[in-house]
PDB file of C-alpha atoms in Angstrom:
ATOM      1  CA  MET A   1     130.427 285.470-218.482  1.00  0.00           C
ATOM      2  CA  ASN A   2     127.181 284.638-219.504  1.00  0.00           C
ATOM      3  CA  ASP A   3     126.420 281.163-217.587  1.00  0.00           C
ATOM      4  CA  THR A   4     123.181 280.862-219.731  1.00  0.00           C
ATOM      5  CA  PRO A   5     122.938 277.617-221.561  1.00  0.00           C
ATOM      6  CA  ASP A   6     123.190 278.193-225.393  1.00  0.00           C
ATOM      7  CA  GLN A   7     119.928 278.035-227.114  1.00  0.00           C
ATOM      8  CA  THR A   8     119.440 274.671-229.514  1.00  0.00           C
ATOM      9  CA  ASP A   9     117.569 274.453-232.648  1.00  0.00           C
ATOM     10  CA  CYS A  10     114.462 272.782-230.959  1.00  0.00           C
ATOM     11  CA  ASP A  11     114.188 275.803-227.955  1.00  0.00           C
ATOM     12  CA  THR A  12     111.058 276.603-226.602  1.00  0.00           C
ATOM     13  CA  LEU A  13     110.034 280.290-225.072  1.00  0.00           C
ATOM     14  CA  ALA A  14     108.991 277.748-221.785  1.00  0.00           C
ATOM     15  CA  ALA A  15     112.425 276.270-221.636  1.00  0.00           C
ATOM     16  CA  ALA A  16     114.210 279.717-222.261  1.00  0.00           C
ATOM     17  CA  LEU A  17     111.765 281.093-219.290  1.00  0.00           C
ATOM     18  CA  ALA A  18     112.934 278.292-216.961  1.00  0.00           C
ATOM     19  CA  ARG A  19     116.706 279.019-218.021  1.00  0.00           C
ATOM     20  CA  HIS A  20     116.107 282.614-216.622  1.00  0.00           C
ATOM     21  CA  GLN A  21     113.868 281.501-213.649  1.00  0.00           C
ATOM     22  CA  ILE A  22     110.626 283.203-215.111  1.00  0.00           C
ATOM     23  CA  ASP A  23     107.662 281.752-213.810  1.00  0.00           C
ATOM     24  CA  LEU A  24     104.280 282.778-215.643  1.00  0.00           C
ATOM     25  CA  PRO A  25     101.377 281.097-216.188  1.00  0.00           C
ATOM     26  CA  PRO A  26     100.659 279.104-219.166  1.00  0.00           C
ATOM     27  CA  GLU A  27      98.422 281.012-220.971  1.00  0.00           C
ATOM     28  CA  GLN A  28     100.674 284.262-220.639  1.00  0.00           C
ATOM     29  CA  ILE A  29     103.404 281.752-221.740  1.00  0.00           C
ATOM     30  CA  GLU A  30     101.166 280.778-224.642  1.00  0.00           C
ATOM     31  CA  ALA A  31     100.326 284.459-225.633  1.00  0.00           C
ATOM     32  CA  LEU A  32     103.942 285.370-225.472  1.00  0.00           C
ATOM     33  CA  ASP A  33     105.148 282.786-227.910  1.00  0.00           C
ATOM     34  CA  ARG A  34     102.404 283.811-230.194  1.00  0.00           C
ATOM     35  CA  TYR A  35     103.463 287.614-230.108  1.00  0.00           C
ATOM     36  CA  CYS A  36     106.927 286.898-230.854  1.00  0.00           C
ATOM     37  CA  ARG A  37     106.396 284.658-233.467  1.00  0.00           C
ATOM     38  CA  LEU A  38     104.292 287.321-235.515  1.00  0.00           C
ATOM     39  CA  LEU A  39     107.271 289.821-234.366  1.00  0.00           C
ATOM     40  CA  TRP A  40     109.723 287.377-236.145  1.00  0.00           C
ATOM     41  CA  ASP A  41     107.585 287.030-239.137  1.00  0.00           C
ATOM     42  CA  TRP A  42     107.024 290.929-239.630  1.00  0.00           C
ATOM     43  CA  ASN A  43     110.629 291.417-239.136  1.00  0.00           C
ATOM     44  CA  GLU A  44     111.534 289.082-242.574  1.00  0.00           C
ATOM     45  CA  LYS A  45     110.109 292.803-243.979  1.00  0.00           C
ATOM     46  CA  LEU A  46     110.758 295.293-241.567  1.00  0.00           C
ATOM     47  CA  ASN A  47     113.578 295.895-239.088  1.00  0.00           C
ATOM     48  CA  LEU A  48     111.533 295.746-235.785  1.00  0.00           C
ATOM     49  CA  THR A  49     113.831 293.706-233.429  1.00  0.00           C
ATOM     50  CA  ARG A  50     117.320 292.125-232.971  1.00  0.00           C
ATOM     51  CA  HIS A  51     115.829 289.619-230.650  1.00  0.00           C
ATOM     52  CA  THR A  52     114.868 286.491-232.870  1.00  0.00           C
ATOM     53  CA  THR A  53     115.686 283.915-230.687  1.00  0.00           C
ATOM     54  CA  TYR A  54     113.567 282.425-227.651  1.00  0.00           C
ATOM     55  CA  GLU A  55     117.258 283.294-225.542  1.00  0.00           C
ATOM     56  CA  LYS A  56     117.107 287.010-226.659  1.00  0.00           C
ATOM     57  CA  PHE A  57     113.494 287.574-225.995  1.00  0.00           C
ATOM     58  CA  THR A  58     113.361 285.763-222.961  1.00  0.00           C
ATOM     59  CA  ALA A  59     116.727 287.804-221.518  1.00  0.00           C
ATOM     60  CA  ARG A  60     115.804 290.973-223.001  1.00  0.00           C
ATOM     61  CA  ASP A  61     112.393 291.687-223.980  1.00  0.00           C
ATOM     62  CA  ILE A  62     110.782 289.687-221.383  1.00  0.00           C
ATOM     63  CA  VAL A  63     113.279 291.077-218.433  1.00  0.00           C
ATOM     64  CA  ASP A  64     112.838 294.648-219.455  1.00  0.00           C
ATOM     65  CA  SER A  65     109.180 294.433-219.632  1.00  0.00           C
ATOM     66  CA  GLN A  66     108.746 292.865-215.988  1.00  0.00           C
ATOM     67  CA  ALA A  67     111.322 295.394-214.754  1.00  0.00           C
ATOM     68  CA  LEU A  68     108.813 298.153-215.556  1.00  0.00           C
ATOM     69  CA  GLU A  69     105.899 296.342-214.804  1.00  0.00           C
ATOM     70  CA  GLN A  70     106.642 296.372-210.953  1.00  0.00           C
ATOM     71  CA  PHE A  71     106.468 299.873-210.628  1.00  0.00           C
ATOM     72  CA  LEU A  72     102.957 300.167-212.309  1.00  0.00           C
ATOM     73  CA  ASP A  73      99.986 299.648-210.496  1.00  0.00           C
ATOM     74  CA  ALA A  74      96.807 298.280-211.121  1.00  0.00           C
ATOM     75  CA  GLY A  75      94.597 300.068-213.872  1.00  0.00           C
ATOM     76  CA  ASN A  76      97.583 302.439-214.691  1.00  0.00           C
ATOM     77  CA  HIS A  77      96.847 303.829-217.971  1.00  0.00           C
ATOM     78  CA  VAL A  78     100.055 303.473-219.888  1.00  0.00           C
ATOM     79  CA  LEU A  79     101.629 304.625-223.574  1.00  0.00           C
ATOM     80  CA  ASP A  80     104.578 302.892-224.856  1.00  0.00           C
ATOM     81  CA  VAL A  81     106.606 305.586-226.699  1.00  0.00           C
ATOM     82  CA  GLY A  82     107.992 304.556-229.933  1.00  0.00           C
ATOM     83  CA  THR A  83     107.170 300.806-229.642  1.00  0.00           C
ATOM     84  CA  GLY A  84     108.951 299.900-232.737  1.00  0.00           C
ATOM     85  CA  GLY A  85     107.348 295.939-232.655  1.00  0.00           C
ATOM     86  CA  GLY A  86     105.580 296.216-229.902  1.00  0.00           C
ATOM     87  CA  VAL A  87     108.196 295.932-226.881  1.00  0.00           C
ATOM     88  CA  PRO A  88     107.714 296.601-223.816  1.00  0.00           C
ATOM     89  CA  GLY A  89     103.978 297.875-224.763  1.00  0.00           C
ATOM     90  CA  VAL A  90     102.713 294.530-225.920  1.00  0.00           C
ATOM     91  CA  VAL A  91     104.301 292.449-223.467  1.00  0.00           C
ATOM     92  CA  LEU A  92     103.275 294.551-220.651  1.00  0.00           C
ATOM     93  CA  ALA A  93      99.979 293.971-221.861  1.00  0.00           C
ATOM     94  CA  ILE A  94     100.186 290.439-221.643  1.00  0.00           C
ATOM     95  CA  LEU A  95     102.177 290.147-218.074  1.00  0.00           C
ATOM     96  CA  ARG A  96      99.590 292.685-216.700  1.00  0.00           C
ATOM     97  CA  PRO A  97      96.178 292.398-218.123  1.00  0.00           C
ATOM     98  CA  ASP A  98      95.044 294.838-215.370  1.00  0.00           C
ATOM     99  CA  LEU A  99      96.708 297.854-216.949  1.00  0.00           C
ATOM    100  CA  SER A 100      95.356 299.948-219.845  1.00  0.00           C
ATOM    101  CA  VAL A 101      98.201 300.178-222.314  1.00  0.00           C
ATOM    102  CA  GLU A 102      98.565 301.863-225.758  1.00  0.00           C
ATOM    103  CA  LEU A 103     101.242 302.051-228.285  1.00  0.00           C
ATOM    104  CA  CYS A 104     102.296 304.706-230.536  1.00  0.00           C
ATOM    105  CA  GLU A 105     105.180 304.479-233.196  1.00  0.00           C
ATOM    106  CA  SER A 106     106.445 307.723-235.604  1.00  0.00           C
ATOM    107  CA  MET A 107     107.105 305.617-238.316  1.00  0.00           C
ATOM    108  CA  ALA A 108     104.454 304.218-240.918  1.00  0.00           C
ATOM    109  CA  LYS A 109     105.630 301.016-241.607  1.00  0.00           C
ATOM    110  CA  LYS A 110     106.197 300.172-238.184  1.00  0.00           C
ATOM    111  CA  ALA A 111     102.840 301.200-237.022  1.00  0.00           C
ATOM    112  CA  LYS A 112     101.265 299.412-239.287  1.00  0.00           C
ATOM    113  CA  ALA A 113     103.225 295.928-238.572  1.00  0.00           C
ATOM    114  CA  VAL A 114     102.185 296.525-234.971  1.00  0.00           C
ATOM    115  CA  GLN A 115      98.753 297.123-235.796  1.00  0.00           C
ATOM    116  CA  ALA A 116      98.802 294.215-237.632  1.00  0.00           C
ATOM    117  CA  ILE A 117     100.197 291.940-234.851  1.00  0.00           C
ATOM    118  CA  VAL A 118      98.278 293.070-231.789  1.00  0.00           C
ATOM    119  CA  THR A 119      94.931 292.598-234.466  1.00  0.00           C
ATOM    120  CA  GLU A 120      96.186 289.395-235.373  1.00  0.00           C
ATOM    121  CA  LEU A 121      96.722 288.614-231.447  1.00  0.00           C
ATOM    122  CA  GLY A 122      92.945 289.707-230.794  1.00  0.00           C
ATOM    123  CA  PHE A 123      94.145 292.490-228.368  1.00  0.00           C
ATOM    124  CA  ASN A 124      92.233 295.547-227.519  1.00  0.00           C
ATOM    125  CA  ILE A 125      95.571 297.931-227.833  1.00  0.00           C
ATOM    126  CA  PRO A 126      94.925 301.095-229.257  1.00  0.00           C
ATOM    127  CA  VAL A 127      98.143 301.740-231.717  1.00  0.00           C
ATOM    128  CA  HIS A 128      98.988 305.490-232.621  1.00  0.00           C
ATOM    129  CA  HIS A 129     100.662 306.255-235.792  1.00  0.00           C
ATOM    130  CA  ALA A 130     102.267 309.540-234.303  1.00  0.00           C
ATOM    131  CA  PRO A 131     104.943 310.933-232.245  1.00  0.00           C
ATOM    132  CA  ALA A 132     104.240 310.567-228.625  1.00  0.00           C
ATOM    133  CA  GLN A 133     103.871 314.577-228.759  1.00  0.00           C
ATOM    134  CA  GLN A 134     101.072 314.234-231.025  1.00  0.00           C
ATOM    135  CA  VAL A 135      99.205 311.482-228.767  1.00  0.00           C
ATOM    136  CA  LEU A 136      99.875 313.620-225.666  1.00  0.00           C
ATOM    137  CA  ALA A 137      98.163 316.700-227.377  1.00  0.00           C
ATOM    138  CA  ARG A 138      95.092 314.741-227.389  1.00  0.00           C
ATOM    139  CA  ARG A 139      94.870 312.235-224.397  1.00  0.00           C
ATOM    140  CA  SER A 140      96.382 311.984-221.029  1.00  0.00           C
ATOM    141  CA  PHE A 141      98.040 308.677-219.228  1.00  0.00           C
ATOM    142  CA  ASP A 142      99.452 307.577-215.701  1.00  0.00           C
ATOM    143  CA  THR A 143     102.846 306.357-217.013  1.00  0.00           C
ATOM    144  CA  LEU A 144     104.865 306.845-220.489  1.00  0.00           C
ATOM    145  CA  VAL A 145     106.965 303.697-220.892  1.00  0.00           C
ATOM    146  CA  VAL A 146     110.724 304.443-222.800  1.00  0.00           C
ATOM    147  CA  ARG A 147     113.183 301.715-224.350  1.00  0.00           C
ATOM    148  CA  ALA A 148     115.861 302.459-226.564  1.00  0.00           C
ATOM    149  CA  VAL A 149     114.198 305.432-228.233  1.00  0.00           C
ATOM    150  CA  ALA A 150     116.094 308.665-227.706  1.00  0.00           C
ATOM    151  CA  PRO A 151     118.954 309.974-225.359  1.00  0.00           C
ATOM    152  CA  LEU A 152     117.244 311.884-222.470  1.00  0.00           C
ATOM    153  CA  THR A 153     118.078 315.291-223.684  1.00  0.00           C
ATOM    154  CA  ASN A 154     116.072 314.347-226.928  1.00  0.00           C
ATOM    155  CA  LEU A 155     113.351 312.715-224.855  1.00  0.00           C
ATOM    156  CA  LEU A 156     113.228 315.464-221.852  1.00  0.00           C
ATOM    157  CA  THR A 157     112.907 318.523-224.598  1.00  0.00           C
ATOM    158  CA  TRP A 158     110.346 316.599-226.745  1.00  0.00           C
ATOM    159  CA  LEU A 159     108.141 315.743-223.768  1.00  0.00           C
ATOM    160  CA  ALA A 160     108.644 318.976-221.677  1.00  0.00           C
ATOM    161  CA  PRO A 161     105.378 320.676-223.042  1.00  0.00           C
ATOM    162  CA  HIS A 162     103.182 318.184-222.405  1.00  0.00           C
ATOM    163  CA  TRP A 163     103.658 317.368-218.441  1.00  0.00           C
ATOM    164  CA  ASP A 164     100.376 318.306-218.075  1.00  0.00           C
ATOM    165  CA  ALA A 165      99.100 315.015-219.600  1.00  0.00           C
ATOM    166  CA  PHE A 166     101.024 312.157-217.865  1.00  0.00           C
ATOM    167  CA  GLY A 167     102.288 311.816-214.213  1.00  0.00           C
ATOM    168  CA  ARG A 168     105.539 309.770-214.663  1.00  0.00           C
ATOM    169  CA  LEU A 169     108.080 308.786-217.194  1.00  0.00           C
ATOM    170  CA  LEU A 170     109.421 305.293-216.847  1.00  0.00           C
ATOM    171  CA  VAL A 171     112.540 304.720-218.913  1.00  0.00           C
ATOM    172  CA  ILE A 172     114.996 301.630-219.725  1.00  0.00           C
ATOM    173  CA  LYS A 173     118.442 302.952-219.400  1.00  0.00           C
ATOM    174  CA  GLY A 174     122.069 301.238-220.287  1.00  0.00           C
ATOM    175  CA  PRO A 175     125.392 302.304-218.337  1.00  0.00           C
ATOM    176  CA  ALA A 176     125.364 305.422-220.093  1.00  0.00           C
ATOM    177  CA  TRP A 177     122.084 307.038-218.111  1.00  0.00           C
ATOM    178  CA  VAL A 178     124.751 308.583-215.811  1.00  0.00           C
ATOM    179  CA  GLU A 179     126.070 310.773-218.733  1.00  0.00           C
ATOM    180  CA  GLU A 180     122.811 311.030-220.284  1.00  0.00           C
ATOM    181  CA  ARG A 181     121.147 312.413-217.065  1.00  0.00           C
ATOM    182  CA  GLY A 182     124.524 314.922-217.071  1.00  0.00           C
ATOM    183  CA  ALA A 183     123.936 315.999-220.254  1.00  0.00           C
ATOM    184  CA  ALA A 184     120.190 317.064-219.194  1.00  0.00           C
ATOM    185  CA  ARG A 185     121.205 318.671-216.460  1.00  0.00           C
ATOM    186  CA  GLU A 186     123.704 320.659-218.346  1.00  0.00           C
ATOM    187  CA  ARG A 187     120.737 321.813-220.615  1.00  0.00           C
ATOM    188  CA  GLY A 188     118.399 322.953-217.527  1.00  0.00           C
ATOM    189  CA  LEU A 189     115.783 319.672-218.477  1.00  0.00           C
ATOM    190  CA  LEU A 190     115.992 318.349-215.020  1.00  0.00           C
ATOM    191  CA  ARG A 191     115.374 322.017-213.266  1.00  0.00           C
ATOM    192  CA  LEU A 192     111.524 320.901-212.601  1.00  0.00           C
ATOM    193  CA  LEU A 193     111.898 317.237-212.344  1.00  0.00           C
ATOM    194  CA  GLU A 194     112.959 314.538-210.265  1.00  0.00           C
ATOM    195  CA  LEU A 195     115.096 311.883-211.779  1.00  0.00           C
ATOM    196  CA  ARG A 196     115.651 308.755-209.749  1.00  0.00           C
ATOM    197  CA  LYS A 197     117.106 305.277-210.282  1.00  0.00           C
ATOM    198  CA  VAL A 198     114.746 302.833-209.003  1.00  0.00           C
ATOM    199  CA  TYR A 199     115.846 299.615-210.402  1.00  0.00           C
ATOM    200  CA  SER A 200     118.662 298.024-211.724  1.00  0.00           C
ATOM    201  CA  TYR A 201     119.732 294.589-212.723  1.00  0.00           C
ATOM    202  CA  PRO A 202     122.473 292.638-214.979  1.00  0.00           C
ATOM    203  CA  LEU A 203     122.476 293.192-218.998  1.00  0.00           C
ATOM    204  CA  PRO A 204     122.470 289.903-220.102  1.00  0.00           C
ATOM    205  CA  GLY A 205     126.068 288.510-221.332  1.00  0.00           C
ATOM    206  CA  THR A 206     127.785 291.641-220.012  1.00  0.00           C
ATOM    207  CA  GLU A 207     128.957 292.734-217.062  1.00  0.00           C
ATOM    208  CA  SER A 208     126.996 296.070-217.434  1.00  0.00           C
ATOM    209  CA  GLN A 209     123.986 296.694-215.623  1.00  0.00           C
ATOM    210  CA  SER A 210     120.552 298.248-217.065  1.00  0.00           C
ATOM    211  CA  VAL A 211     118.306 300.353-214.998  1.00  0.00           C
ATOM    212  CA  VAL A 212     114.914 301.470-214.740  1.00  0.00           C
ATOM    213  CA  LEU A 213     114.432 305.478-214.389  1.00  0.00           C
ATOM    214  CA  SER A 214     111.496 307.208-212.833  1.00  0.00           C
ATOM    215  CA  ILE A 215     111.102 310.922-213.784  1.00  0.00           C
ATOM    216  CA  SER A 216     108.473 313.144-212.570  1.00  0.00           C
ATOM    217  CA  PRO A 217     107.627 316.753-211.638  1.00  0.00           C
ATOM    218  CA  ARG A 218     109.624 317.541-208.932  1.00  0.00           C
ATOM    219  CA  GLU A 219     107.176 318.445-205.715  1.00  0.00           C
ATOM    220  CA  THR A 220     106.680 322.089-205.050  1.00  0.00           C
TER     221      THR A 220
END
């Protein structure tokens, strides 16, 4: 059962954050508010997000981004793979200004939308209209972050030729991650990799758990 109070028409981001006991500096709350309002404006033209209330934005987008950011060191060069409307990449850039964040999105309309959003926000966040494989062919990163893009078998197949261009993959998954790990093992995709569940947390409104998976080359 979800104990979170219902959102009202006069809800604010600050109120939603307080309900989830998330304490952020005022300037970050203001930046996140500006971002999600721009995201929602673009969402009326494109399907960028289903999280179109402050409650959902907080419970899913901010909570997921905070789950990732605790595993990122200051100065890390991060690529958000399949960013869609900019989550988690833009949120990470706001929460962690000590990170160097870039976004990639293979769908032209979504890439154009997120580029417009970060430009209007005045953020220096490169947006690549390309699949991650093309970006990794010419750039290198410390960490790739992925949320709601594809099953592990697809991700690991796409990224297999490019491990020399990044050090680690952080993936947010739901309860099906165990089955996805099994399928990846059966395909031999984890033979040279180490996969660890580094964090788990409640999926709001359900009895399920979200997890953060860390995948990196196996030490020889």
